[in-house]
């Protein structure tokens, strides 16, 4: 085959020989021709580009690894699937099949879980905004509601009055676990005594019965010991309220926050080296439980892992639509999917793989998305060989938060597919068209073009 002419460029000399760091990055590239045995070509021929692809095999495997790491160490563990991380019904259903209950942070998510057939008592309802009517609905269905602030406490008292009964509630705590910035905007602060004030109020009105504690210290937490501190403080508080007020804390919900092997921008080491294993987290967490709980005490342990389960099960296939040379001599590519689909591009640097073997030397390249907007940059500097229009880039891991935070801005949102364990490809969200955009828009009669 005749090689395609590529205009020469002048690059800083890099040693191209194999050395102690391995072979030169200028000649190595990551080529991916399939996902779970299904070729990239087949996927885009059938479902177009850009395309989100989820691996059911990876998803189930990650859930099982995580569940086993905890259930083999502690007798009473349940995972609540964090809906906001990815609430496509197919994804939620895979995790519910695996045994996860639902963890929701809004009424929309709550309704979504109920629509999927999740019983009220299998829903953990968190978040800073729960309307009075949503609280009432959740209480009547027997869901676990974790109170976030004083106004919610007062609203729950109103629900108790209305239903004419005492209500069991949990509360979200925030605390210093050595993770900074501290997420103090959610829940009630432990160290300042605010959390205790809530319990005192519960005890004095007698309308609510505290039966659970919740805390979520942040996301992408690289320090397993932060969870040990969280647990120690939660258990100390548990015994304090049990002794002082006679409550029985039935569950400790330690939230989510385990990292995925996504590379946070600005970190130097590769995620493989940086990220502790799930066993390290499980060991720290369960050791802290055994250290601090009284013998024979096994409150239910809830975990709300989102990112750590789904991120690596998701890929975005995007196609190069054009390339150009910037005035500063950098190579630039324009892809058909950008930050409209990958909101997390602001914080994370993805793995970029290409769908074919390509001739030529790698050079530092920038990858833009399709938006007519300056900030639409997927990758500010990565080594890529000369790529032709139509070449597909496979970006990963992108399974967490993108398919919920993506925006309908300028372009339609694309198809999302799930590859089953026996390589069946199921469409799990259809690409949008103009009718989706227009559906809720109203053009007043007087403004219609005659
Ligand atoms: C977002 C969220 C989670 C999931 O967090 P990850 O970092 O994705 O594991 C869990 N619990 C609560 C309350 C959340 O807001």
PDB file of N, CA, C and O and ligand atoms in Angstrom, residues 82 84-85 103 105 126 172 214 216 218-220 255-258 304-308 401, ligand 1:
ATOM      1  N   UNK A  82     -25.388   4.326  43.554  1.00  0.00           N
ATOM      2  CA  UNK A  82     -25.472   5.781  43.485  1.00  0.00           C
ATOM      3  C   UNK A  82     -26.033   6.188  42.121  1.00  0.00           C
ATOM      4  O   UNK A  82     -25.324   6.208  41.122  1.00  0.00           O
ATOM      5  N   UNK A  84     -26.908   8.931  40.753  1.00  0.00           N
ATOM      6  CA  UNK A  84     -26.432  10.084  39.991  1.00  0.00           C
ATOM      7  C   UNK A  84     -25.159   9.778  39.201  1.00  0.00           C
ATOM      8  O   UNK A  84     -24.829  10.469  38.254  1.00  0.00           O
ATOM      9  N   UNK A  85     -24.458   8.713  39.572  1.00  0.00           N
ATOM     10  CA  UNK A  85     -23.243   8.353  38.845  1.00  0.00           C
ATOM     11  C   UNK A  85     -23.589   7.854  37.442  1.00  0.00           C
ATOM     12  O   UNK A  85     -22.847   8.079  36.486  1.00  0.00           O
ATOM     13  N   UNK A 103     -29.484   4.180  45.821  1.00  0.00           N
ATOM     14  CA  UNK A 103     -29.144   5.387  46.598  1.00  0.00           C
ATOM     15  C   UNK A 103     -29.437   6.578  45.720  1.00  0.00           C
ATOM     16  O   UNK A 103     -28.873   6.705  44.628  1.00  0.00           O
ATOM     17  N   UNK A 105     -30.434  10.938  45.275  1.00  0.00           N
ATOM     18  CA  UNK A 105     -30.190  12.255  45.881  1.00  0.00           C
ATOM     19  C   UNK A 105     -31.157  13.328  45.372  1.00  0.00           C
ATOM     20  O   UNK A 105     -30.898  14.514  45.517  1.00  0.00           O
ATOM     21  N   UNK A 126     -30.794  10.438  50.009  1.00  0.00           N
ATOM     22  CA  UNK A 126     -29.851  11.443  50.506  1.00  0.00           C
ATOM     23  C   UNK A 126     -30.052  12.751  49.769  1.00  0.00           C
ATOM     24  O   UNK A 126     -30.908  12.862  48.906  1.00  0.00           O
ATOM     25  N   UNK A 172     -27.255  12.652  57.990  1.00  0.00           N
ATOM     26  CA  UNK A 172     -25.936  12.737  57.370  1.00  0.00           C
ATOM     27  C   UNK A 172     -25.030  13.598  58.241  1.00  0.00           C
ATOM     28  O   UNK A 172     -25.409  14.681  58.683  1.00  0.00           O
ATOM     29  N   UNK A 214     -25.164   8.500  58.380  1.00  0.00           N
ATOM     30  CA  UNK A 214     -24.634   8.516  57.024  1.00  0.00           C
ATOM     31  C   UNK A 214     -23.530   9.552  56.929  1.00  0.00           C
ATOM     32  O   UNK A 214     -23.543  10.557  57.639  1.00  0.00           O
ATOM     33  N   UNK A 216     -20.576  10.936  53.699  1.00  0.00           N
ATOM     34  CA  UNK A 216     -19.918  10.725  52.389  1.00  0.00           C
ATOM     35  C   UNK A 216     -18.821  11.786  52.339  1.00  0.00           C
ATOM     36  O   UNK A 216     -19.102  12.971  52.214  1.00  0.00           O
ATOM     37  N   UNK A 218     -16.370  12.488  50.322  1.00  0.00           N
ATOM     38  CA  UNK A 218     -15.909  13.102  49.072  1.00  0.00           C
ATOM     39  C   UNK A 218     -15.784  12.046  48.003  1.00  0.00           C
ATOM     40  O   UNK A 218     -16.209  10.903  48.190  1.00  0.00           O
ATOM     41  N   UNK A 219     -15.224  12.426  46.883  1.00  0.00           N
ATOM     42  CA  UNK A 219     -15.088  11.488  45.785  1.00  0.00           C
ATOM     43  C   UNK A 219     -13.627  11.353  45.405  1.00  0.00           C
ATOM     44  O   UNK A 219     -12.832  12.250  45.674  1.00  0.00           O
ATOM     45  N   UNK A 220     -13.267  10.249  44.788  1.00  0.00           N
ATOM     46  CA  UNK A 220     -11.881   9.978  44.370  1.00  0.00           C
ATOM     47  C   UNK A 220     -10.939  10.118  45.579  1.00  0.00           C
ATOM     48  O   UNK A 220      -9.934  10.816  45.535  1.00  0.00           O
ATOM     49  N   UNK A 255     -21.074   6.035  52.659  1.00  0.00           N
ATOM     50  CA  UNK A 255     -21.023   6.788  51.402  1.00  0.00           C
ATOM     51  C   UNK A 255     -20.188   6.115  50.327  1.00  0.00           C
ATOM     52  O   UNK A 255     -19.918   4.919  50.367  1.00  0.00           O
ATOM     53  N   UNK A 256     -19.806   6.917  49.361  1.00  0.00           N
ATOM     54  CA  UNK A 256     -19.013   6.402  48.234  1.00  0.00           C
ATOM     55  C   UNK A 256     -17.611   6.977  48.299  1.00  0.00           C
ATOM     56  O   UNK A 256     -17.082   7.185  49.373  1.00  0.00           O
ATOM     57  N   UNK A 257     -17.027   7.208  47.116  1.00  0.00           N
ATOM     58  CA  UNK A 257     -15.746   7.915  47.084  1.00  0.00           C
ATOM     59  C   UNK A 257     -14.537   7.124  46.630  1.00  0.00           C
ATOM     60  O   UNK A 257     -13.465   7.694  46.453  1.00  0.00           O
ATOM     61  N   UNK A 258     -14.692   5.799  46.439  1.00  0.00           N
ATOM     62  CA  UNK A 258     -13.513   5.046  45.979  1.00  0.00           C
ATOM     63  C   UNK A 258     -13.133   5.515  44.579  1.00  0.00           C
ATOM     64  O   UNK A 258     -14.002   5.720  43.730  1.00  0.00           O
ATOM     65  N   UNK A 304     -21.985   3.282  49.257  1.00  0.00           N
ATOM     66  CA  UNK A 304     -22.675   3.902  48.113  1.00  0.00           C
ATOM     67  C   UNK A 304     -21.699   4.169  46.972  1.00  0.00           C
ATOM     68  O   UNK A 304     -21.714   5.236  46.368  1.00  0.00           O
ATOM     69  N   UNK A 305     -20.860   3.193  46.702  1.00  0.00           N
ATOM     70  CA  UNK A 305     -19.837   3.361  45.674  1.00  0.00           C
ATOM     71  C   UNK A 305     -20.457   3.613  44.300  1.00  0.00           C
ATOM     72  O   UNK A 305     -21.300   2.838  43.859  1.00  0.00           O
ATOM     73  N   UNK A 306     -20.043   4.666  43.645  1.00  0.00           N
ATOM     74  CA  UNK A 306     -20.515   4.971  42.299  1.00  0.00           C
ATOM     75  C   UNK A 306     -19.371   4.807  41.311  1.00  0.00           C
ATOM     76  O   UNK A 306     -19.237   3.785  40.615  1.00  0.00           O
ATOM     77  N   UNK A 307     -18.506   5.815  41.285  1.00  0.00           N
ATOM     78  CA  UNK A 307     -17.380   5.848  40.352  1.00  0.00           C
ATOM     79  C   UNK A 307     -16.580   4.544  40.312  1.00  0.00           C
ATOM     80  O   UNK A 307     -16.252   4.044  39.232  1.00  0.00           O
ATOM     81  N   UNK A 308     -16.284   3.999  41.484  1.00  0.00           N
ATOM     82  CA  UNK A 308     -15.436   2.812  41.576  1.00  0.00           C
ATOM     83  C   UNK A 308     -16.044   1.580  40.907  1.00  0.00           C
ATOM     84  O   UNK A 308     -15.346   0.623  40.603  1.00  0.00           O
ATOM     85  N   UNK A 401     -20.548   9.460  35.819  1.00  0.00           N
ATOM     86  CA  UNK A 401     -20.964  10.867  35.793  1.00  0.00           C
ATOM     87  C   UNK A 401     -21.159  11.486  34.422  1.00  0.00           C
ATOM     88  O   UNK A 401     -21.800  12.529  34.314  1.00  0.00           O
TER      89      UNK A 401
HETATM   90  C1  LIG B   1     -22.193  11.041  44.625  1.00  0.00           C
HETATM   91  C2  LIG B   1     -22.479  10.297  45.854  1.00  0.00           C
HETATM   92  C3  LIG B   1     -22.039   8.968  45.995  1.00  0.00           C
HETATM   93  C4  LIG B   1     -21.168   8.264  44.980  1.00  0.00           C
HETATM   94  O1  LIG B   1     -19.869   8.756  45.065  1.00  0.00           O
HETATM   95  P1  LIG B   1     -18.638   8.093  44.250  1.00  0.00           P
HETATM   96  O2  LIG B   1     -17.504   9.007  44.562  1.00  0.00           O
HETATM   97  O3  LIG B   1     -19.005   8.110  42.809  1.00  0.00           O
HETATM   98  O4  LIG B   1     -18.428   6.721  44.765  1.00  0.00           O
HETATM   99  C5  LIG B   1     -22.418   8.310  47.149  1.00  0.00           C
HETATM  100  N1  LIG B   1     -23.148   8.906  48.123  1.00  0.00           N
HETATM  101  C6  LIG B   1     -23.565  10.190  48.020  1.00  0.00           C
HETATM  102  C7  LIG B   1     -24.369  10.781  49.095  1.00  0.00           C
HETATM  103  C8  LIG B   1     -23.241  10.932  46.886  1.00  0.00           C
HETATM  104  O5  LIG B   1     -23.639  12.204  46.809  1.00  0.00           O
END
